[in-house]
Amino acid sequence: MQTLLEGPKFADAVQTSSKGTAKSFQGFVKSVQTTCRISIPGANLSGNREKVGLNFLKDKKVVPDSDPPSIKDINLLYQFFDQSSTLVVLTGAGISTECGIPDYRSPNGAYSSGFKPITHQEFTRSARARRRYWARSYAGWRRFTAAQPGSAHIALASLEKASRINFMITQNVDRLHHRAGSSPLELHGTVYSVVCLDCGFSFCRELFQEQVKDLNPKWAEAIESLDYEGPPGSDKSFGMKQRPDGDIEIDEKYWEENFQIPTCHKCNGVLKPDVTFFGDNVPKDRADKAMEAARRCDAFLVCGSSLMTMSAFRLVRAAYEAGAATAIVNIGLTRADEFVPLKISARCGEILPRLLDAGSLSIPAV
């Protein structure tokens, strides 16, 4: 059977630095780029989008422009997988932009419009900030949860199921990996859980949504009847704009007065989403588990992350310094470009599915 590797032989050189050893990848000649968009045969990615009727999921403005992956890139990534025995994968927001969830740092991300996410300090110190956050987050919940796993999520779940991925870590809080069949370590937590800052009690987000609705029935009714497709700034849309962590930008006149936030039913404490806000630290046990996996692996792959947060950057750096092969699939610059030897600029949803039929991998989609 013909494989992707016919042609120039893959050369595996070892590059040595003062910080450790890392495999680099050389030996390929320039090849012709593909021009097709990739989908996984038999995989139904539409889910219940049509039931929700949210056209924002079809808006690919949140996805940065990128050429389709070249045959050379596919060969390189195939060999990276094929030569690994203990592979750790770290995913970031770039894997979810293809599903309609915006990111922060890409050219089309939230930062490009001047948006600043809430910080941990702001949330804990200001009742007004908490009221703003929860009003916006409640309003965005239905829209956020309508997103479905993309071809990259499904490809990674297939590779994980076939034991080609030993451990997966995600910076994302959207649970799309779980819905695709994976069980990654959620480095920054998840918006699907709510936790009390005082006693530590946690419970599911859907229950919290119901509590908000019970406390603010008229407001909730107005939110649920919104025209999500109305022009930004109109009363029909509340001036809404989707944000990366599931909240929606709403004019303050719609939440400033009379919006009530549920409190912990065990201690009456302050509730927050079980995520690591900017300015906060990843819980130690979670950070330690991720670091242990990074140091013990023989290959570390970054998918869709700029690695600008230290909690993610330190993992790929630790893997590199421990001698693991390292690679990045991401559109745009990353914090680790200076030392990671294999960098592929491509959409994760276009290159990862190509591995499923590549050479000795030949893995059916889940």
mmCIF file of C-alpha atoms in Angstrom:
data_model
loop_
_atom_site.group_PDB
_atom_site.id
_atom_site.type_symbol
_atom_site.label_atom_id
_atom_site.label_comp_id
_atom_site.label_asym_id
_atom_site.label_seq_id
_atom_site.Cartn_x
_atom_site.Cartn_y
_atom_site.Cartn_z
ATOM 1 C CA MET A 1 0.000 0.000 0.000
ATOM 2 C CA GLN A 2 1.335 3.435 -0.890
ATOM 3 C CA THR A 3 1.993 5.667 2.094
ATOM 4 C CA LEU A 4 2.623 9.353 2.604
ATOM 5 C CA LEU A 5 6.310 8.694 3.060
ATOM 6 C CA GLU A 6 7.204 7.569 -0.452
ATOM 7 C CA GLY A 7 9.729 9.989 -1.883
ATOM 8 C CA PRO A 8 12.556 11.655 0.062
ATOM 9 C CA LYS A 9 13.593 9.666 3.080
ATOM 10 C CA PHE A 10 12.885 11.138 6.466
ATOM 11 C CA ALA A 11 16.093 12.069 8.295
ATOM 12 C CA ASP A 12 16.000 12.171 12.066
ATOM 13 C CA ALA A 13 18.818 14.328 13.369
ATOM 14 C CA VAL A 14 19.484 15.102 17.008
ATOM 15 C CA GLN A 15 20.115 18.695 17.922
ATOM 16 C CA THR A 16 21.999 19.349 21.168
ATOM 17 C CA SER A 17 21.783 22.481 23.261
ATOM 18 C CA SER A 18 22.905 23.510 26.714
ATOM 19 C CA LYS A 19 19.341 22.994 27.924
ATOM 20 C CA GLY A 20 19.035 19.418 26.742
ATOM 21 C CA THR A 21 18.470 17.422 23.593
ATOM 22 C CA ALA A 22 15.610 17.524 21.190
ATOM 23 C CA LYS A 23 14.926 15.758 17.941
ATOM 24 C CA SER A 24 14.830 17.928 14.846
ATOM 25 C CA PHE A 25 13.366 16.953 11.494
ATOM 26 C CA GLN A 26 15.107 17.455 8.198
ATOM 27 C CA GLY A 27 15.499 15.801 4.835
ATOM 28 C CA PHE A 28 12.374 16.741 2.894
ATOM 29 C CA VAL A 29 12.367 18.586 -0.400
ATOM 30 C CA LYS A 30 9.802 21.193 -1.335
ATOM 31 C CA SER A 31 6.480 19.639 -2.304
ATOM 32 C CA VAL A 32 3.216 20.681 -3.899
ATOM 33 C CA GLN A 33 0.585 22.045 -1.561
ATOM 34 C CA THR A 34 -2.851 20.515 -1.383
ATOM 35 C CA THR A 35 -5.850 22.669 -2.195
ATOM 36 C CA CYS A 36 -8.681 20.701 -0.616
ATOM 37 C CA ARG A 37 -10.456 21.212 2.680
ATOM 38 C CA ILE A 38 -10.473 18.133 4.869
ATOM 39 C CA SER A 39 -13.370 16.304 6.505
ATOM 40 C CA ILE A 40 -13.578 12.924 8.211
ATOM 41 C CA PRO A 41 -15.706 10.370 6.336
ATOM 42 C CA GLY A 42 -18.641 9.208 8.384
ATOM 43 C CA ALA A 43 -18.196 11.840 11.073
ATOM 44 C CA ASN A 44 -21.299 13.917 11.707
ATOM 45 C CA LEU A 45 -20.063 17.260 12.949
ATOM 46 C CA SER A 46 -23.336 19.096 12.556
ATOM 47 C CA GLY A 47 -24.766 17.765 15.819
ATOM 48 C CA ASN A 48 -27.701 19.901 16.902
ATOM 49 C CA ARG A 49 -26.522 23.148 15.340
ATOM 50 C CA GLU A 50 -29.507 23.326 13.063
ATOM 51 C CA LYS A 51 -31.842 22.801 16.025
ATOM 52 C CA VAL A 52 -30.315 25.781 17.756
ATOM 53 C CA GLY A 53 -30.306 27.803 14.566
ATOM 54 C CA LEU A 54 -27.270 29.897 15.417
ATOM 55 C CA ASN A 55 -25.585 31.158 12.298
ATOM 56 C CA PHE A 56 -22.616 32.392 14.316
ATOM 57 C CA LEU A 57 -21.238 28.859 14.180
ATOM 58 C CA LYS A 58 -20.909 29.214 10.436
ATOM 59 C CA ASP A 59 -18.991 32.471 10.746
ATOM 60 C CA LYS A 60 -15.360 31.551 10.174
ATOM 61 C CA LYS A 61 -14.094 35.073 10.815
ATOM 62 C CA VAL A 62 -12.907 33.747 14.170
ATOM 63 C CA VAL A 63 -10.526 31.387 12.335
ATOM 64 C CA PRO A 64 -7.270 33.002 11.139
ATOM 65 C CA ASP A 65 -6.471 32.666 7.440
ATOM 66 C CA SER A 66 -4.145 29.815 6.541
ATOM 67 C CA ASP A 67 -3.078 27.872 3.472
ATOM 68 C CA PRO A 68 -4.045 24.188 3.418
ATOM 69 C CA PRO A 69 -1.346 21.888 4.821
ATOM 70 C CA SER A 70 1.305 20.779 2.358
ATOM 71 C CA ILE A 71 2.210 17.154 1.727
ATOM 72 C CA LYS A 72 5.554 17.905 3.365
ATOM 73 C CA ASP A 73 3.817 19.119 6.524
ATOM 74 C CA ILE A 74 1.640 16.016 6.633
ATOM 75 C CA ASN A 75 4.709 13.797 6.197
ATOM 76 C CA LEU A 76 6.533 15.564 9.002
ATOM 77 C CA LEU A 77 3.625 15.299 11.409
ATOM 78 C CA TYR A 78 3.074 11.645 10.456
ATOM 79 C CA GLN A 79 6.697 10.835 11.276
ATOM 80 C CA PHE A 80 6.442 12.749 14.532
ATOM 81 C CA PHE A 81 3.570 10.491 15.600
ATOM 82 C CA ASP A 82 5.117 7.339 14.163
ATOM 83 C CA GLN A 83 8.412 7.770 15.998
ATOM 84 C CA SER A 84 6.878 8.527 19.387
ATOM 85 C CA SER A 85 6.036 5.954 22.029
ATOM 86 C CA THR A 86 4.886 8.254 24.825
ATOM 87 C CA LEU A 87 3.198 11.235 23.205
ATOM 88 C CA VAL A 88 1.648 14.124 25.107
ATOM 89 C CA VAL A 89 -0.629 16.558 23.253
ATOM 90 C CA LEU A 90 -1.435 20.065 24.492
ATOM 91 C CA THR A 91 -4.344 21.855 22.819
ATOM 92 C CA GLY A 92 -5.314 25.517 22.900
ATOM 93 C CA ALA A 93 -7.964 27.907 21.657
ATOM 94 C CA GLY A 94 -6.942 27.469 18.019
ATOM 95 C CA ILE A 95 -8.526 24.028 17.967
ATOM 96 C CA SER A 96 -11.893 25.496 18.973
ATOM 97 C CA THR A 97 -11.977 28.585 16.755
ATOM 98 C CA GLU A 98 -12.796 26.163 13.934
ATOM 99 C CA CYS A 99 -15.962 25.320 15.889
ATOM 100 C CA GLY A 100 -17.068 28.946 16.152
ATOM 101 C CA ILE A 101 -15.602 29.752 19.577
ATOM 102 C CA PRO A 102 -13.397 32.880 19.433
ATOM 103 C CA ASP A 103 -9.908 33.037 20.871
ATOM 104 C CA TYR A 104 -7.957 35.917 22.410
ATOM 105 C CA ARG A 105 -4.637 36.253 20.614
ATOM 106 C CA SER A 106 -5.088 35.405 16.928
ATOM 107 C CA PRO A 107 -5.353 38.232 14.367
ATOM 108 C CA ASN A 108 -9.149 37.906 14.569
ATOM 109 C CA GLY A 109 -9.214 37.250 18.322
ATOM 110 C CA ALA A 110 -10.887 39.187 21.093
ATOM 111 C CA TYR A 111 -7.753 41.208 21.886
ATOM 112 C CA SER A 112 -7.771 42.625 18.355
ATOM 113 C CA SER A 113 -10.930 44.578 19.210
ATOM 114 C CA GLY A 114 -9.554 45.903 22.484
ATOM 115 C CA PHE A 115 -11.396 43.400 24.689
ATOM 116 C CA LYS A 116 -9.888 42.689 28.113
ATOM 117 C CA PRO A 117 -11.025 39.551 29.959
ATOM 118 C CA ILE A 118 -11.944 39.702 33.623
ATOM 119 C CA THR A 119 -9.115 39.004 36.049
ATOM 120 C CA HIS A 120 -9.266 36.884 39.189
ATOM 121 C CA GLN A 121 -8.593 39.952 41.331
ATOM 122 C CA GLU A 122 -11.373 41.947 39.685
ATOM 123 C CA PHE A 123 -13.861 39.104 40.106
ATOM 124 C CA THR A 124 -13.087 38.520 43.780
ATOM 125 C CA ARG A 125 -12.940 42.186 44.831
ATOM 126 C CA SER A 126 -15.882 43.704 42.975
ATOM 127 C CA ALA A 127 -19.536 42.729 43.327
ATOM 128 C CA ARG A 128 -20.255 44.838 40.255
ATOM 129 C CA ALA A 129 -17.653 42.929 38.235
ATOM 130 C CA ARG A 130 -19.203 39.623 39.315
ATOM 131 C CA ARG A 131 -22.647 40.858 38.364
ATOM 132 C CA ARG A 132 -21.370 41.913 34.945
ATOM 133 C CA TYR A 133 -19.543 38.626 34.415
ATOM 134 C CA TRP A 134 -22.448 36.354 35.383
ATOM 135 C CA ALA A 135 -25.023 38.354 33.420
ATOM 136 C CA ARG A 136 -22.884 38.121 30.302
ATOM 137 C CA SER A 137 -22.014 34.494 30.926
ATOM 138 C CA TYR A 138 -25.641 33.495 31.453
ATOM 139 C CA ALA A 139 -26.611 35.234 28.243
ATOM 140 C CA GLY A 140 -23.870 33.509 26.275
ATOM 141 C CA TRP A 141 -24.389 30.011 27.653
ATOM 142 C CA ARG A 142 -26.879 28.698 25.096
ATOM 143 C CA ARG A 143 -24.841 30.083 22.250
ATOM 144 C CA PHE A 144 -21.560 28.743 23.678
ATOM 145 C CA THR A 145 -22.831 25.227 24.308
ATOM 146 C CA ALA A 146 -24.257 25.003 20.790
ATOM 147 C CA ALA A 147 -20.741 24.584 19.436
ATOM 148 C CA GLN A 148 -19.905 21.035 18.341
ATOM 149 C CA PRO A 149 -16.556 19.190 18.305
ATOM 150 C CA GLY A 150 -14.612 19.844 15.128
ATOM 151 C CA SER A 151 -12.623 17.511 12.913
ATOM 152 C CA ALA A 152 -9.485 18.175 14.995
ATOM 153 C CA HIS A 153 -11.223 17.111 18.222
ATOM 154 C CA ILE A 154 -12.481 13.948 16.559
ATOM 155 C CA ALA A 155 -9.116 13.130 14.994
ATOM 156 C CA LEU A 156 -7.363 13.486 18.343
ATOM 157 C CA ALA A 157 -9.983 11.304 20.035
ATOM 158 C CA SER A 158 -9.395 8.651 17.372
ATOM 159 C CA LEU A 159 -5.630 8.786 17.862
ATOM 160 C CA GLU A 160 -6.081 8.650 21.625
ATOM 161 C CA LYS A 161 -8.407 5.646 21.376
ATOM 162 C CA ALA A 162 -5.835 3.854 19.216
ATOM 163 C CA SER A 163 -3.143 4.519 21.879
ATOM 164 C CA ARG A 164 -1.164 6.866 19.630
ATOM 165 C CA ILE A 165 -1.643 9.620 22.210
ATOM 166 C CA ASN A 166 -0.714 8.742 25.773
ATOM 167 C CA PHE A 167 -1.881 11.876 27.546
ATOM 168 C CA MET A 168 -3.813 14.963 26.521
ATOM 169 C CA ILE A 169 -3.844 18.376 28.175
ATOM 170 C CA THR A 170 -6.120 21.219 27.101
ATOM 171 C CA GLN A 171 -6.105 24.907 27.913
ATOM 172 C CA ASN A 172 -9.701 25.120 26.705
ATOM 173 C CA VAL A 173 -12.683 25.342 29.044
ATOM 174 C CA ASP A 174 -15.336 24.359 26.486
ATOM 175 C CA ARG A 175 -15.466 20.545 26.971
ATOM 176 C CA LEU A 176 -15.438 19.935 23.210
ATOM 177 C CA HIS A 177 -12.735 17.302 23.669
ATOM 178 C CA HIS A 178 -15.005 15.414 26.052
ATOM 179 C CA ARG A 179 -17.879 15.556 23.605
ATOM 180 C CA ALA A 180 -15.579 14.093 20.950
ATOM 181 C CA GLY A 181 -14.705 11.167 23.234
ATOM 182 C CA SER A 182 -11.473 12.295 24.919
ATOM 183 C CA SER A 183 -10.755 12.857 28.610
ATOM 184 C CA PRO A 184 -8.032 15.501 28.730
ATOM 185 C CA LEU A 185 -6.582 17.161 31.781
ATOM 186 C CA GLU A 186 -8.306 20.562 31.825
ATOM 187 C CA LEU A 187 -5.381 22.789 32.726
ATOM 188 C CA HIS A 188 -7.476 25.926 33.140
ATOM 189 C CA GLY A 189 -10.644 24.233 34.387
ATOM 190 C CA THR A 190 -14.058 24.313 32.740
ATOM 191 C CA VAL A 191 -17.057 26.616 32.551
ATOM 192 C CA TYR A 192 -19.253 23.543 32.928
ATOM 193 C CA SER A 193 -18.675 23.616 36.706
ATOM 194 C CA VAL A 194 -19.230 26.318 39.314
ATOM 195 C CA VAL A 195 -17.241 26.485 42.559
ATOM 196 C CA CYS A 196 -17.639 28.349 45.846
ATOM 197 C CA LEU A 197 -14.652 30.541 46.698
ATOM 198 C CA ASP A 198 -15.368 30.211 50.423
ATOM 199 C CA CYS A 199 -16.043 26.524 51.090
ATOM 200 C CA GLY A 200 -14.907 24.874 47.836
ATOM 201 C CA PHE A 201 -18.254 23.238 47.067
ATOM 202 C CA SER A 202 -18.733 22.681 43.338
ATOM 203 C CA PHE A 203 -21.726 21.800 41.208
ATOM 204 C CA CYS A 204 -22.745 21.652 37.569
ATOM 205 C CA ARG A 205 -23.251 24.792 35.522
ATOM 206 C CA GLU A 206 -26.731 23.830 34.314
ATOM 207 C CA LEU A 207 -27.981 23.970 37.908
ATOM 208 C CA PHE A 208 -26.443 27.414 38.299
ATOM 209 C CA GLN A 209 -28.181 28.564 35.118
ATOM 210 C CA GLU A 210 -31.509 27.479 36.606
ATOM 211 C CA GLN A 211 -30.761 29.373 39.825
ATOM 212 C CA VAL A 212 -30.014 32.559 37.859
ATOM 213 C CA LYS A 213 -33.275 32.090 35.975
ATOM 214 C CA ASP A 214 -35.230 31.660 39.211
ATOM 215 C CA LEU A 215 -33.735 34.812 40.722
ATOM 216 C CA ASN A 216 -34.151 36.903 37.571
ATOM 217 C CA PRO A 217 -37.211 35.481 35.765
ATOM 218 C CA LYS A 218 -38.074 38.501 33.622
ATOM 219 C CA TRP A 219 -34.447 39.150 32.710
ATOM 220 C CA ALA A 220 -33.884 35.488 31.850
ATOM 221 C CA GLU A 221 -37.022 35.418 29.721
ATOM 222 C CA ALA A 222 -35.784 38.436 27.797
ATOM 223 C CA ILE A 223 -32.364 36.810 27.266
ATOM 224 C CA GLU A 224 -33.878 33.546 26.059
ATOM 225 C CA SER A 225 -36.037 35.340 23.516
ATOM 226 C CA LEU A 226 -33.134 37.294 22.059
ATOM 227 C CA ASP A 227 -32.574 37.591 18.364
ATOM 228 C CA TYR A 228 -28.991 36.278 18.274
ATOM 229 C CA GLU A 229 -28.737 37.279 14.644
ATOM 230 C CA GLY A 230 -29.734 40.887 15.253
ATOM 231 C CA PRO A 231 -27.206 43.555 14.300
ATOM 232 C CA PRO A 232 -24.634 44.278 17.023
ATOM 233 C CA GLY A 233 -25.722 47.186 19.177
ATOM 234 C CA SER A 234 -29.432 46.743 18.493
ATOM 235 C CA ASP A 235 -31.941 46.160 21.277
ATOM 236 C CA LYS A 236 -32.824 42.864 19.614
ATOM 237 C CA SER A 237 -29.329 41.552 20.208
ATOM 238 C CA PHE A 238 -28.497 43.491 23.420
ATOM 239 C CA GLY A 239 -25.379 44.625 21.541
ATOM 240 C CA MET A 240 -24.008 41.129 22.029
ATOM 241 C CA LYS A 241 -20.689 39.784 20.827
ATOM 242 C CA GLN A 242 -19.468 36.288 21.626
ATOM 243 C CA ARG A 243 -16.324 36.051 23.767
ATOM 244 C CA PRO A 244 -13.799 33.192 24.113
ATOM 245 C CA ASP A 245 -14.867 31.877 27.530
ATOM 246 C CA GLY A 246 -18.565 31.648 26.775
ATOM 247 C CA ASP A 247 -19.733 35.066 27.880
ATOM 248 C CA ILE A 248 -21.318 37.661 25.627
ATOM 249 C CA GLU A 249 -20.655 41.363 25.616
ATOM 250 C CA ILE A 250 -23.836 43.146 26.755
ATOM 251 C CA ASP A 251 -24.454 46.830 27.265
ATOM 252 C CA GLU A 252 -24.367 47.547 31.002
ATOM 253 C CA LYS A 253 -27.873 48.991 30.998
ATOM 254 C CA TYR A 254 -29.128 45.417 30.720
ATOM 255 C CA TRP A 255 -27.396 44.119 33.870
ATOM 256 C CA GLU A 256 -26.431 47.118 36.021
ATOM 257 C CA GLU A 257 -29.653 47.217 38.033
ATOM 258 C CA ASN A 258 -31.577 44.446 39.786
ATOM 259 C CA PHE A 259 -29.580 41.501 38.443
ATOM 260 C CA GLN A 260 -29.125 38.972 41.261
ATOM 261 C CA ILE A 261 -26.392 36.344 41.517
ATOM 262 C CA PRO A 262 -26.936 33.011 43.291
ATOM 263 C CA THR A 263 -24.748 32.266 46.303
ATOM 264 C CA CYS A 264 -23.455 28.945 47.598
ATOM 265 C CA HIS A 265 -26.352 27.004 49.103
ATOM 266 C CA LYS A 266 -23.988 25.434 51.656
ATOM 267 C CA CYS A 267 -22.282 28.544 53.069
ATOM 268 C CA ASN A 268 -23.785 31.516 51.194
ATOM 269 C CA GLY A 269 -20.355 32.196 49.716
ATOM 270 C CA VAL A 270 -19.276 33.708 46.399
ATOM 271 C CA LEU A 271 -19.600 31.503 43.313
ATOM 272 C CA LYS A 272 -17.337 31.593 40.271
ATOM 273 C CA PRO A 273 -16.901 29.365 37.215
ATOM 274 C CA ASP A 274 -14.375 26.619 37.907
ATOM 275 C CA VAL A 275 -11.810 28.171 35.582
ATOM 276 C CA THR A 276 -8.443 29.823 36.116
ATOM 277 C CA PHE A 277 -8.986 33.494 35.378
ATOM 278 C CA PHE A 278 -6.165 35.742 34.231
ATOM 279 C CA GLY A 279 -4.125 36.706 37.289
ATOM 280 C CA ASP A 280 -4.809 33.433 39.100
ATOM 281 C CA ASN A 281 -2.710 30.260 39.328
ATOM 282 C CA VAL A 282 -3.506 26.795 38.046
ATOM 283 C CA PRO A 283 -4.269 24.539 41.056
ATOM 284 C CA LYS A 284 -1.044 22.873 42.211
ATOM 285 C CA ASP A 285 -2.200 19.266 41.838
ATOM 286 C CA ARG A 286 -3.330 19.922 38.279
ATOM 287 C CA ALA A 287 -0.152 21.791 37.365
ATOM 288 C CA ASP A 288 1.993 19.033 38.890
ATOM 289 C CA LYS A 289 0.171 16.316 36.939
ATOM 290 C CA ALA A 290 0.669 18.190 33.665
ATOM 291 C CA MET A 291 4.338 18.830 34.420
ATOM 292 C CA GLU A 292 4.969 15.185 35.286
ATOM 293 C CA ALA A 293 3.472 14.098 31.958
ATOM 294 C CA ALA A 294 5.596 16.655 30.085
ATOM 295 C CA ARG A 295 8.826 15.527 31.723
ATOM 296 C CA ARG A 296 8.188 11.802 31.204
ATOM 297 C CA CYS A 297 7.071 11.850 27.563
ATOM 298 C CA ASP A 298 9.329 11.227 24.566
ATOM 299 C CA ALA A 299 7.302 13.540 22.302
ATOM 300 C CA PHE A 300 5.243 16.665 23.010
ATOM 301 C CA LEU A 301 2.855 18.141 20.434
ATOM 302 C CA VAL A 302 1.182 21.551 20.731
ATOM 303 C CA CYS A 303 -2.039 22.020 18.733
ATOM 304 C CA GLY A 304 -3.625 25.438 18.318
ATOM 305 C CA SER A 305 -1.878 27.387 21.059
ATOM 306 C CA SER A 306 0.366 30.441 21.023
ATOM 307 C CA LEU A 307 1.722 29.301 24.422
ATOM 308 C CA MET A 308 1.613 32.857 25.714
ATOM 309 C CA THR A 309 0.382 31.775 29.141
ATOM 310 C CA MET A 310 3.209 30.546 31.363
ATOM 311 C CA SER A 311 1.130 27.557 32.523
ATOM 312 C CA ALA A 312 1.236 26.173 28.968
ATOM 313 C CA PHE A 313 4.650 27.423 27.859
ATOM 314 C CA ARG A 314 6.431 25.840 30.819
ATOM 315 C CA LEU A 315 5.130 22.400 29.788
ATOM 316 C CA VAL A 316 6.588 22.372 26.277
ATOM 317 C CA ARG A 317 9.794 23.901 27.614
ATOM 318 C CA ALA A 318 10.071 21.171 30.263
ATOM 319 C CA ALA A 319 9.496 18.444 27.663
ATOM 320 C CA TYR A 320 12.149 19.954 25.397
ATOM 321 C CA GLU A 321 14.680 20.253 28.213
ATOM 322 C CA ALA A 322 14.014 16.625 29.195
ATOM 323 C CA GLY A 323 14.990 15.523 25.681
ATOM 324 C CA ALA A 324 11.567 14.919 24.153
ATOM 325 C CA ALA A 325 10.841 15.618 20.491
ATOM 326 C CA THR A 326 8.686 18.737 20.303
ATOM 327 C CA ALA A 327 6.400 20.069 17.592
ATOM 328 C CA ILE A 328 3.794 22.784 17.145
ATOM 329 C CA VAL A 329 0.784 23.003 14.820
ATOM 330 C CA ASN A 330 -0.503 26.560 15.021
ATOM 331 C CA ILE A 331 -1.327 29.549 12.851
ATOM 332 C CA GLY A 332 0.883 32.467 13.804
ATOM 333 C CA LEU A 333 3.770 32.973 16.198
ATOM 334 C CA THR A 334 4.152 31.098 19.462
ATOM 335 C CA ARG A 335 6.245 31.699 22.541
ATOM 336 C CA ALA A 336 8.245 28.500 21.894
ATOM 337 C CA ASP A 337 9.188 29.103 18.254
ATOM 338 C CA GLU A 338 12.823 29.783 19.144
ATOM 339 C CA PHE A 339 13.531 26.264 20.416
ATOM 340 C CA VAL A 340 10.841 23.919 19.034
ATOM 341 C CA PRO A 341 12.352 22.377 15.878
ATOM 342 C CA LEU A 342 9.155 21.369 14.079
ATOM 343 C CA LYS A 343 6.617 24.146 13.465
ATOM 344 C CA ILE A 344 3.702 23.653 11.082
ATOM 345 C CA SER A 345 1.441 26.561 10.174
ATOM 346 C CA ALA A 346 -1.937 24.979 9.452
ATOM 347 C CA ARG A 347 -5.437 24.636 10.799
ATOM 348 C CA CYS A 348 -5.548 21.698 13.185
ATOM 349 C CA GLY A 349 -8.837 20.564 11.678
ATOM 350 C CA GLU A 350 -7.239 20.255 8.246
ATOM 351 C CA ILE A 351 -4.005 18.453 9.074
ATOM 352 C CA LEU A 352 -4.854 16.147 12.003
ATOM 353 C CA PRO A 353 -7.561 14.149 10.157
ATOM 354 C CA ARG A 354 -5.028 13.423 7.404
ATOM 355 C CA LEU A 355 -3.042 11.332 9.879
ATOM 356 C CA LEU A 356 -5.874 8.857 10.345
ATOM 357 C CA ASP A 357 -5.214 7.249 6.957
ATOM 358 C CA ALA A 358 -1.474 7.813 6.917
ATOM 359 C CA GLY A 359 0.932 4.910 6.601
ATOM 360 C CA SER A 360 1.006 2.551 9.562
ATOM 361 C CA LEU A 361 -1.364 4.710 11.604
ATOM 362 C CA SER A 362 -4.474 3.898 9.520
ATOM 363 C CA ILE A 363 -6.890 4.683 12.325
ATOM 364 C CA PRO A 364 -10.679 4.800 11.785
ATOM 365 C CA ALA A 365 -12.437 7.908 13.042
ATOM 366 C CA VAL A 366 -14.425 7.493 16.241
#
